[in-house]
Tab-separated table of C-alpha atoms and ligand atoms in Angstrom:
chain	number	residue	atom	x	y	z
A	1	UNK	CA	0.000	0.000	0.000
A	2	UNK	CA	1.849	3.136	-1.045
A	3	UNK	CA	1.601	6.517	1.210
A	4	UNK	CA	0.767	10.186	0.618
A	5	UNK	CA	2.410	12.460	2.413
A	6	UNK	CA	-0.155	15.270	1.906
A	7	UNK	CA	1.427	19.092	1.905
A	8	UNK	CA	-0.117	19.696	4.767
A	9	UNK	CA	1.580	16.873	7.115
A	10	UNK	CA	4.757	18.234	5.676
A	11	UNK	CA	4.334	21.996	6.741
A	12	UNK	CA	3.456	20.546	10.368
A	13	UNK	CA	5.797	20.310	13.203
A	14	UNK	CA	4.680	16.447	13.141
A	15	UNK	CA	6.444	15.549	10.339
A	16	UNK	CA	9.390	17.286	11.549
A	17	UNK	CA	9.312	15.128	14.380
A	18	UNK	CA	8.630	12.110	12.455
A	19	UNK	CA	11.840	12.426	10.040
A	20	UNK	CA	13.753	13.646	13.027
A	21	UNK	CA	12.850	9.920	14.729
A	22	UNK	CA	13.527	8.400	11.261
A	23	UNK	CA	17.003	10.013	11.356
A	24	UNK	CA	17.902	9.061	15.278
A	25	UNK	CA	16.555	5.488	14.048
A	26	UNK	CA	14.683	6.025	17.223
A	27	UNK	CA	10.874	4.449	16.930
A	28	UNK	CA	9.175	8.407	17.468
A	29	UNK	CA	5.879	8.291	17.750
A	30	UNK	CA	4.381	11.707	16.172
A	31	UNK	CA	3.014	13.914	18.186
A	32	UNK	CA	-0.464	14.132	17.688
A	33	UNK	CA	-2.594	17.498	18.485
A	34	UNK	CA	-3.731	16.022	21.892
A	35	UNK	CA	-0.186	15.679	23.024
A	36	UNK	CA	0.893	19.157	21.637
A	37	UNK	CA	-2.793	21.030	23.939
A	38	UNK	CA	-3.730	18.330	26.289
A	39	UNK	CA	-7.075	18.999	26.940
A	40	UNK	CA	-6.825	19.018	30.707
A	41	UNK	CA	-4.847	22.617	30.127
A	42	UNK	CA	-8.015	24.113	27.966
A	43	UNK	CA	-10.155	26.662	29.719
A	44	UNK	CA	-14.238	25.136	29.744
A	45	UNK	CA	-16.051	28.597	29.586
A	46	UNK	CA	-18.714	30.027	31.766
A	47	UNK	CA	-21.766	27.433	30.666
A	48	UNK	CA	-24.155	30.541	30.246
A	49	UNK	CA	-21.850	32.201	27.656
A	50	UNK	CA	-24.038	30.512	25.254
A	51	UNK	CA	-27.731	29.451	26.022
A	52	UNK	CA	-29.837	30.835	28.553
A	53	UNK	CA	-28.075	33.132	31.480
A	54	UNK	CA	-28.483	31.298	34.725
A	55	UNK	CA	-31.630	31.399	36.542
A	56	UNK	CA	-33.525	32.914	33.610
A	57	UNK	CA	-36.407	31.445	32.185
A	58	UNK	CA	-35.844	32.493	28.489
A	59	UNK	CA	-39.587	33.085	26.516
A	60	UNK	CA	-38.278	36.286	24.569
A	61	UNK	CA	-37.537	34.951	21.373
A	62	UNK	CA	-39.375	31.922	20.105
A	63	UNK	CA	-36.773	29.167	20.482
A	64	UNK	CA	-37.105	25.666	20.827
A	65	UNK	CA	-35.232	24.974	24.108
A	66	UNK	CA	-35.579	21.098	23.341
A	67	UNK	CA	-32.617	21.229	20.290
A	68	UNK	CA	-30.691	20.685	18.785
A	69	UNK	CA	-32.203	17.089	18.404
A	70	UNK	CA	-29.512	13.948	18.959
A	71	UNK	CA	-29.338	13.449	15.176
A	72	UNK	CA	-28.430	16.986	15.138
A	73	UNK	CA	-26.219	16.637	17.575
A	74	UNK	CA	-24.221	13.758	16.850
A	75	UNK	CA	-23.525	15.336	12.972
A	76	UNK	CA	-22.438	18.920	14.544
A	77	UNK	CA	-19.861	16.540	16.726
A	78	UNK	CA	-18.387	14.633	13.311
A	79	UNK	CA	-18.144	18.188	11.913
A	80	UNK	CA	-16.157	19.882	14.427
A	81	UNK	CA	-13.622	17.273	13.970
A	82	UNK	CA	-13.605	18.311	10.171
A	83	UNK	CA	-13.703	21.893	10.750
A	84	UNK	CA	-10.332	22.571	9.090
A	85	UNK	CA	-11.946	22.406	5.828
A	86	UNK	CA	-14.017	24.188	3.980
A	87	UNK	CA	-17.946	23.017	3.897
A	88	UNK	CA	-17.754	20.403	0.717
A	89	UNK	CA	-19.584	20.845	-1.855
A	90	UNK	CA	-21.245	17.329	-1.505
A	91	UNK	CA	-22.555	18.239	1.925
A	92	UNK	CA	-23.949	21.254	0.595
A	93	UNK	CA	-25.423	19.726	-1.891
A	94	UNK	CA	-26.972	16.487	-0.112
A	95	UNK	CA	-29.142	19.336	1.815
A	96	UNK	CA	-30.137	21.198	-0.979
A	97	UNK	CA	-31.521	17.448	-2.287
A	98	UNK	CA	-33.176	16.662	1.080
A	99	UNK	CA	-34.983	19.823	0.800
A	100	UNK	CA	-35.706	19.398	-2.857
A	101	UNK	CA	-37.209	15.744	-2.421
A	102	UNK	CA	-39.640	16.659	0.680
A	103	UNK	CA	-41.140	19.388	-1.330
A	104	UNK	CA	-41.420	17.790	-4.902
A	105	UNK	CA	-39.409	20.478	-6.206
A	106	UNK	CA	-36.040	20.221	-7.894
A	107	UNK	CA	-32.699	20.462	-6.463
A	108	UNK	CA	-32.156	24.143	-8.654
A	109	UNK	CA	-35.424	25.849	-6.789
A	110	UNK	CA	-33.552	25.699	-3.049
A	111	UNK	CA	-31.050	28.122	-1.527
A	112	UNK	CA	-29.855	27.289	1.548
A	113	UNK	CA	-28.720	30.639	3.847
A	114	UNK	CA	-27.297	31.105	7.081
A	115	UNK	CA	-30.492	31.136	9.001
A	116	UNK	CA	-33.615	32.267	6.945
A	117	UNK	CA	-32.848	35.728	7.650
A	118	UNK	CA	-30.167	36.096	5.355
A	119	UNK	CA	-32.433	35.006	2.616
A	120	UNK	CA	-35.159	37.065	4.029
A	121	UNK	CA	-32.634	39.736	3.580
A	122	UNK	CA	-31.259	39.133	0.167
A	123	UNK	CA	-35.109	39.022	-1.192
A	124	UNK	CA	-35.883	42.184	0.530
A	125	UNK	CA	-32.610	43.541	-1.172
A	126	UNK	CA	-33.460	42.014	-4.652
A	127	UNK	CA	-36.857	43.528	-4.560
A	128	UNK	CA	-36.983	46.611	-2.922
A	129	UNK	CA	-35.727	48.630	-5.074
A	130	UNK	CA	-38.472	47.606	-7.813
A	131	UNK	CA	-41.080	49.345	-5.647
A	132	UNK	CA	-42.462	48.953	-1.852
A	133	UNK	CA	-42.872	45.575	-0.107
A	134	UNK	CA	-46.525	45.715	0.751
A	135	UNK	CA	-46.537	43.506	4.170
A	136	UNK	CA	-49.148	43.520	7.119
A	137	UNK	CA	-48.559	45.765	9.587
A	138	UNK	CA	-47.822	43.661	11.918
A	139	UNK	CA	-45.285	40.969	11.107
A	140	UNK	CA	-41.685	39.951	11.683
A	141	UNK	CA	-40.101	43.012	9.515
A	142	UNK	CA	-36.829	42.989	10.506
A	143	UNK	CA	-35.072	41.866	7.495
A	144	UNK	CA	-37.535	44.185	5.310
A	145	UNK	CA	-36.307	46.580	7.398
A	146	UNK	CA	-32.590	46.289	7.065
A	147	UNK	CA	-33.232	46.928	3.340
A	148	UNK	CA	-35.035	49.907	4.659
A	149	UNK	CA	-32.108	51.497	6.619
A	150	UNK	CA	-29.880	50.763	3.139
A	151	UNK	CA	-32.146	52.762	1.057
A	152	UNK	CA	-33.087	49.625	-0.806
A	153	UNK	CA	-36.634	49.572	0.248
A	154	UNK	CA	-39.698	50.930	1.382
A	155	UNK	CA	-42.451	48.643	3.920
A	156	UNK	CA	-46.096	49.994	2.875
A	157	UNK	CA	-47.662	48.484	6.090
A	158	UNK	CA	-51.738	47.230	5.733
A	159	UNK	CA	-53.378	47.385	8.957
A	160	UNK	CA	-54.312	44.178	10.923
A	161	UNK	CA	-58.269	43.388	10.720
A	162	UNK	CA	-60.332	44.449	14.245
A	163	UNK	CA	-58.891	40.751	14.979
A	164	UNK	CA	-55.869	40.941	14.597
A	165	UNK	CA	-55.710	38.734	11.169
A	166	UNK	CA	-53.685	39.791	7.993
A	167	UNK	CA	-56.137	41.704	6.034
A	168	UNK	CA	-55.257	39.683	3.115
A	169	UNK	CA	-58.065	41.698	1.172
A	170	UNK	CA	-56.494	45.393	1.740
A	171	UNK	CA	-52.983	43.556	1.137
A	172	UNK	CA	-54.369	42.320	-2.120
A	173	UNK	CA	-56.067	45.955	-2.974
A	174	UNK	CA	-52.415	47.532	-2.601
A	175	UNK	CA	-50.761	45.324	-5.398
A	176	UNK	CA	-50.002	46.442	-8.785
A	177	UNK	CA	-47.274	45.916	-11.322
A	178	UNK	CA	-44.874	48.807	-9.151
A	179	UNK	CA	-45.005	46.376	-6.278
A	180	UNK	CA	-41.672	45.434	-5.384
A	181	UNK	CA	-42.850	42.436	-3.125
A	182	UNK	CA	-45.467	41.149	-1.536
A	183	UNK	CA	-44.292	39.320	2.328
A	184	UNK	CA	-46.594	37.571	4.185
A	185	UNK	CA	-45.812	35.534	7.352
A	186	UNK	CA	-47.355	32.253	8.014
A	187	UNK	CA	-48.035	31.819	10.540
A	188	UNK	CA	-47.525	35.193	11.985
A	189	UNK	CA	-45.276	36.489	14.589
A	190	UNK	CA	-45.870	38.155	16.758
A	191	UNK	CA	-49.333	37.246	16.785
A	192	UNK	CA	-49.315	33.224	16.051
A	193	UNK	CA	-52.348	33.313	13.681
A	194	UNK	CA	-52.418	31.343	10.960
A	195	UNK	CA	-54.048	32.146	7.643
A	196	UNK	CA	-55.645	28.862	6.741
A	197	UNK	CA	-55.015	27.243	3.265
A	198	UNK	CA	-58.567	28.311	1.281
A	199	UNK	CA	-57.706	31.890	2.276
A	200	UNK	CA	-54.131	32.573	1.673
A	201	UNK	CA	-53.842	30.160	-1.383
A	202	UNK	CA	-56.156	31.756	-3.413
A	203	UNK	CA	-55.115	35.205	-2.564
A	204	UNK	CA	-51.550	34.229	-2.890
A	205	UNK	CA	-52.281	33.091	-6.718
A	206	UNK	CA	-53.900	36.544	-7.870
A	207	UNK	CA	-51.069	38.814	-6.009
A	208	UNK	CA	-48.444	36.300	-7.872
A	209	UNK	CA	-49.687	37.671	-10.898
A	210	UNK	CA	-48.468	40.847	-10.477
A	211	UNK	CA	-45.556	40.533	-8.321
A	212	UNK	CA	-43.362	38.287	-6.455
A	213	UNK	CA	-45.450	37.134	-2.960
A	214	UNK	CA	-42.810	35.628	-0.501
A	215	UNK	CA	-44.449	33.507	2.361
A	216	UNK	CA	-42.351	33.107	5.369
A	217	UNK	CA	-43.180	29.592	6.788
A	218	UNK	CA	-40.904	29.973	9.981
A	219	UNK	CA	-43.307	28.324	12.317
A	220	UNK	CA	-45.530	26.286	9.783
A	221	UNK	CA	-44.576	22.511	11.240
A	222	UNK	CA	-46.308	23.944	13.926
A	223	UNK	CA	-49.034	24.788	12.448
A	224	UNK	CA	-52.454	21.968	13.063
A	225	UNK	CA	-51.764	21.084	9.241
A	226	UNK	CA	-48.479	22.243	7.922
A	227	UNK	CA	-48.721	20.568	4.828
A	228	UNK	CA	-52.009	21.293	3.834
A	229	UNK	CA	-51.199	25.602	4.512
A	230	UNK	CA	-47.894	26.011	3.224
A	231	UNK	CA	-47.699	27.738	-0.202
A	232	UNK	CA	-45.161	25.374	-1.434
A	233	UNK	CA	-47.430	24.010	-4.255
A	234	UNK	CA	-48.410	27.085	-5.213
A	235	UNK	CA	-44.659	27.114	-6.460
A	236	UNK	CA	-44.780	23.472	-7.693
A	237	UNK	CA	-47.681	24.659	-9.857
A	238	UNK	CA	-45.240	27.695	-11.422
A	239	UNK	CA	-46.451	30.622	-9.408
A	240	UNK	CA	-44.129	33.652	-8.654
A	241	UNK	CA	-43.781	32.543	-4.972
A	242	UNK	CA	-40.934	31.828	-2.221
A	243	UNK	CA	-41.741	30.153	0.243
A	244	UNK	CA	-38.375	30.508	3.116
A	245	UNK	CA	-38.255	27.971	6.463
A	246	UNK	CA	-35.999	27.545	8.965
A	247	UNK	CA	-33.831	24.716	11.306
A	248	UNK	CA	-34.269	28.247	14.131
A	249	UNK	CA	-37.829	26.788	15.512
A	250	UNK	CA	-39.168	23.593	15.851
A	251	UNK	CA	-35.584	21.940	14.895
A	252	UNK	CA	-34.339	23.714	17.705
A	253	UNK	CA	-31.618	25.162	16.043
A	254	UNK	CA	-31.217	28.957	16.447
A	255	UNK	CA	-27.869	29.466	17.187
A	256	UNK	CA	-26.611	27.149	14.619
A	257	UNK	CA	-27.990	29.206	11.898
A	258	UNK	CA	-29.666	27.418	9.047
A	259	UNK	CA	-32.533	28.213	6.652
A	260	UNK	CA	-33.788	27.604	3.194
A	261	UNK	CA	-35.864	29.135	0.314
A	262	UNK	CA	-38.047	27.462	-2.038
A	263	UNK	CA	-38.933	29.332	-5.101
A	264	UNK	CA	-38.470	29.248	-9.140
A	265	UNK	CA	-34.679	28.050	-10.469
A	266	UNK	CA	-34.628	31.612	-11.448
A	267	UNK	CA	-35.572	33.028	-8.060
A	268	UNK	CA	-33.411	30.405	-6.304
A	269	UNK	CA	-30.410	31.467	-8.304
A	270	UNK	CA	-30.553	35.507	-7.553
A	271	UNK	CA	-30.938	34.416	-3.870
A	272	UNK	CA	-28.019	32.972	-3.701
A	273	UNK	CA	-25.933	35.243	-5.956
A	274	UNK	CA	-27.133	38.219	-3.433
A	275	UNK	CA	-26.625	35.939	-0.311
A	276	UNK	CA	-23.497	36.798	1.501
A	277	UNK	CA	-22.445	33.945	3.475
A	278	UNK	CA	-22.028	30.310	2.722
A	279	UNK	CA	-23.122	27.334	4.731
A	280	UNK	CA	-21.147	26.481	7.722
A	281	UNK	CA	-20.134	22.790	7.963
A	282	UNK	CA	-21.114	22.564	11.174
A	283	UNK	CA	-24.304	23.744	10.164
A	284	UNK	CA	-24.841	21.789	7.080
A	285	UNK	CA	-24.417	18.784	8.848
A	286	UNK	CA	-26.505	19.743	11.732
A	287	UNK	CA	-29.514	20.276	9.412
A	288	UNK	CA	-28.422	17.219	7.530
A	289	UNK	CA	-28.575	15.243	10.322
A	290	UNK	CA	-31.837	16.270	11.831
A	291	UNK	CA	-34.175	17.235	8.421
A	292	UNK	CA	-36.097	14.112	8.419
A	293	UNK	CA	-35.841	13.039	11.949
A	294	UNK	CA	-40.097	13.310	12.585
A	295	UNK	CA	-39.621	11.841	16.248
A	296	UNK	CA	-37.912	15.154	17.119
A	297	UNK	CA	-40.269	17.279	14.773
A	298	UNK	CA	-43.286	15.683	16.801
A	299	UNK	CA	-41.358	15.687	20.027
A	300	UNK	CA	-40.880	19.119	20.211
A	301	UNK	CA	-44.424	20.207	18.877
A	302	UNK	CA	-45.471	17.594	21.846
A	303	UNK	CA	-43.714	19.651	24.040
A	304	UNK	CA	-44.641	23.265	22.710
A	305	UNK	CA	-48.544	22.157	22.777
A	306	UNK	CA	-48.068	21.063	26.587
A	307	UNK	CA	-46.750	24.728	27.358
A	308	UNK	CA	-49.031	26.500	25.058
A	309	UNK	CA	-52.140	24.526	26.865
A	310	UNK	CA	-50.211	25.692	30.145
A	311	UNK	CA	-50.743	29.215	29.334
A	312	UNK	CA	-53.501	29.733	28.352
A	313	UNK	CA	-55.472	27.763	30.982
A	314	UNK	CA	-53.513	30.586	32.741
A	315	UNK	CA	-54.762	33.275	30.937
A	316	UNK	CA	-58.408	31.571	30.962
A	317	UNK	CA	-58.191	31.689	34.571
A	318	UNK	CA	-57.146	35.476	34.665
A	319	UNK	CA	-59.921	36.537	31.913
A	320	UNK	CA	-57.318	37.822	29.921
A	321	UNK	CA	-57.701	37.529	25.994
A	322	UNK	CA	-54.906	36.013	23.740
A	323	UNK	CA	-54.675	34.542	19.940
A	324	UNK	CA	-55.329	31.619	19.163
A	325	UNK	CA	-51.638	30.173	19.037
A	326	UNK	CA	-50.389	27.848	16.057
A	327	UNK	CA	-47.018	28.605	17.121
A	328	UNK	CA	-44.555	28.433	19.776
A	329	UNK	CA	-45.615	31.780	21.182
A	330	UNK	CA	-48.766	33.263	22.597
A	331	UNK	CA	-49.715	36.851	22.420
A	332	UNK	CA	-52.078	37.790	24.621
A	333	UNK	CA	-53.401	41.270	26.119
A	334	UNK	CA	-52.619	41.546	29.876
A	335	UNK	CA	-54.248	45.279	30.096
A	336	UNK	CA	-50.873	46.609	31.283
A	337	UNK	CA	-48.006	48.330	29.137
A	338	UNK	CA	-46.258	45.473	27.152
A	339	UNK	CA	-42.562	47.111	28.472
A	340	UNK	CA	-44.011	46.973	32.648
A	341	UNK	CA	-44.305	43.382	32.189
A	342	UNK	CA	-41.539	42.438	30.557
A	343	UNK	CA	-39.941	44.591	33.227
A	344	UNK	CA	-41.604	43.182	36.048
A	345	UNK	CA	-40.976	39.646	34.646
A	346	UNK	CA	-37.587	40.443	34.228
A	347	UNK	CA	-37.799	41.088	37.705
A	348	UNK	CA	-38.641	37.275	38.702
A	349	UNK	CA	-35.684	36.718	36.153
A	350	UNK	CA	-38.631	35.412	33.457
A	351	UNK	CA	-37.193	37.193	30.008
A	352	UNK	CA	-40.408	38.127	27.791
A	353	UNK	CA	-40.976	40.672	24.567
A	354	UNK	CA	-41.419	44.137	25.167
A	355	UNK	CA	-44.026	46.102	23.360
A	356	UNK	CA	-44.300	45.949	19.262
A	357	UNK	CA	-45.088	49.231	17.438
A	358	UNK	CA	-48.281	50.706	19.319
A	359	UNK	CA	-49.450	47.366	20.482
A	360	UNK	CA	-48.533	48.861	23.946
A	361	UNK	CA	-51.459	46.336	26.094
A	362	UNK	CA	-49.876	43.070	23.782
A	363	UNK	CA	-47.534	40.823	25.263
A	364	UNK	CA	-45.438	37.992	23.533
A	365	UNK	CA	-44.537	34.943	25.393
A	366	UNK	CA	-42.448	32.027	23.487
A	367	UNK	CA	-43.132	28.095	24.645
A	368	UNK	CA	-39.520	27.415	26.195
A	369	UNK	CA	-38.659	24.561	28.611
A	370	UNK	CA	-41.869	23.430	30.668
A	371	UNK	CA	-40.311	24.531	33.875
A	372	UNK	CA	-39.490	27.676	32.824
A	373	UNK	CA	-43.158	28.440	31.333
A	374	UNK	CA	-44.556	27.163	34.511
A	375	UNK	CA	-42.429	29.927	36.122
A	376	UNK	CA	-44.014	32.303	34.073
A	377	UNK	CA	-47.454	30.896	34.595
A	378	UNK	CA	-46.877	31.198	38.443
A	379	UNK	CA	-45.809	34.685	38.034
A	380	UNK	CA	-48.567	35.904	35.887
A	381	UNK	CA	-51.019	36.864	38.450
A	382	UNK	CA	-49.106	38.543	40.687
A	383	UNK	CA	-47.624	40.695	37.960
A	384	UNK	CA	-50.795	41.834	36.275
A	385	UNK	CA	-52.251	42.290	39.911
A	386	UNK	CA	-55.154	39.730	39.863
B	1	LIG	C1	-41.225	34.803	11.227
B	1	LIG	C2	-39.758	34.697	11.303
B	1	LIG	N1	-39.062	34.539	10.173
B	1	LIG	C3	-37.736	34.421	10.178
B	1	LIG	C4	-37.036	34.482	11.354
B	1	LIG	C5	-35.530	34.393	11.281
B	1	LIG	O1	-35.117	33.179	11.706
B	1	LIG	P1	-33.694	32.587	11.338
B	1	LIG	O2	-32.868	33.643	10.678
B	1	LIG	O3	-33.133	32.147	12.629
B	1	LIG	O4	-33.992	31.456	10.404
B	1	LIG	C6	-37.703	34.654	12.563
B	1	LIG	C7	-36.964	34.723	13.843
B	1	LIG	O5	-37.477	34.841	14.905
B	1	LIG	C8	-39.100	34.755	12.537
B	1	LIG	O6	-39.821	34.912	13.654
């Protein structure tokens, strides 16, 4: 069996120690990386650098506590090892093809991004400048809104309806061919309502028509029927859709960053060239590792229904009104200003969101660990004085 000496065992002190041996004709083992940084000498970090701070009960920004799953887990380990080198393409592309094959779409109509928010970006960026991206008024706009502070674009915001649903109608009413974009979410943060299938599908298809309509799916596997309201066929069946989801909720995946668009080849392709990162191994193999694994999918939805079921019976019990949730967050209307309770939550070290635009009476609570939304649930009364 012959040997390569690859380059890069050459330029390393090991093989200097290795020829060195060779030369003593002393049997030298090489020194391998554990020998040169033992690992009793590296620091461990504080544990709450990452994750939650200690003692906090974290419902502030719609995470799934629960994740990464083990499948995850065990592919982010293999990758570390390999994190000298570059993502390869193959991983890359053995995502892309997962994605592809659970939607029916091909392999060409999926960008992959570092989270969904830097596609969410790159669309508002493509787009914007084309004319305004007519969006609800109340949605998650941050990515429309870094185009915003660039110059690239302008948000033409529709009011909600008196219950707080998308006015899909007045959305629809503001489209012509000067639309830049039209962004829904589905379903909608902060207010977890979900526009159900016979409503936003046929809307979706006339406003396609005239412009591009992106549909941000971030929380639709926990939606009651994910497959039957996600716009994805409406892109199967040619229309000017994208349709962008993400490993940040119910894979439990936030910090590792992964997310995906799926649109026309055409669409997929200007994503990407306006995208401004590429895929992290670690990342890619994370998602890899965990796309298809439906025990964790249901596990965590499992878990986010127990909490959601928790809070509410709260809020039942206080009289206080809240949204129907099909997410992992409830918004619900304590009577108080939105920033006193976060503050007094923060108090009882319970993080939760502070007011959005003049919602000031509206607060948003995410489904975290069941501990921690107990916490919050114990908490509640005393904090809007019942
Ligand atoms: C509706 C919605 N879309 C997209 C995102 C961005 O998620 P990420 O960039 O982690 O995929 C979020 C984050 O909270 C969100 O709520």
């Amino acid at each position: 069996m012959t040997f390569n000496l690859s380059r890069r065992f050459l330029l390393t002190g090991a093989a200097g120690a290795a020829v060195a041996g060779c030369a003593n004709g002393v049997q030298t083992a090489v020194a391998s990386t554990e020998e040169a940084f033992p690992p009793e000498a590296l620091a461990v970090p504080d544990p709450y650098l990452l994750g939650a701070p200690e003692g906090v009960a974290l419902l502030s920004r719609n995470e799934n506590p629960y994740g990464p799953a083990p499948s995850a887990l065990k592919m982010i380990e293999y990758a570390a090892g390999e994190g000298a080198y570059y993502t390869s393409r193959g991983a890359s592309q053995m995502l892309i093809d997962m994605i592809a094959e659970k939607n029916g779409v091909a392999p060409e109509q999926v960008a992959v991004t570092t989270g969904s928010g830097e596609a969410l970006s790159a669309i508002a960026l493509i787009y914007g400048p084309s004319g305004p991206i007519v969006a609800p008024r109340l949605f998650w706009d941050t990515t429309a809104l870094y185009a915003k502070r660039l110059d690239m674009a302008e948000i033409d915001r529709v009011p909600l309806t008196a219950d707080m649903e998308i006015d899909l109608a007045g959305i629809e009413a503001k489209v012509s061919d000067s639309t830049g974009l039209v962004q829904l979410c589905n379903p909608n943060n902060p207010t977890g309502l979900v526009l159900p299938a016979d409503m936003i599908k046929p809307a979706v298809k006339r406003m396609a028509a005239k412009t591009t309509v992106l549909v941000d799916e971030a929380y639709i596997e926990l939606a009651d029927d994910p497959e039957g309201t996600s716009c994805v066929d409406l892109i199967q069946q040619g229309h000017d859709v994208i349709v962008s989801r993400t490993f940040s909720k119910i894979y439990g995946m936030a910090g590792v960053r992964v997310g995906y668009t799926i649109s026309s080849a055409e669409t997929a392709e200007k994503i990407r060239n306006t995208a401004m990162s590429w895929g992290p191994s670690l990342s890619t193999a994370a998602a890899i590792g965990c796309y298809n694994d439906q025990a964790f999918v249901d596990y965590s939805l499992s878990k986010v229904v127990e909490a959601r079921e928790m809070v509410t019976a709260t809020l039942d019990e206080l009289g206080l009104s809240y949204l129907p949730s099909q997410t992992n967050f409830v918004y619900f209307k304590s009577g108080m200003e939105a920033n006193d309770v976060q503050k007094a939550m923060m108090d009882r070290m319970i993080s939760v969101r502070g007011q959005y635009m003049d919602y000031n009476e509206w607060t948003r609570v995410s489904m975290g660990m069941i501990e921690d939304v107990e916490r919050f649930c114990n908490a509640l009364p005393e904090v809007v004085g019942a």
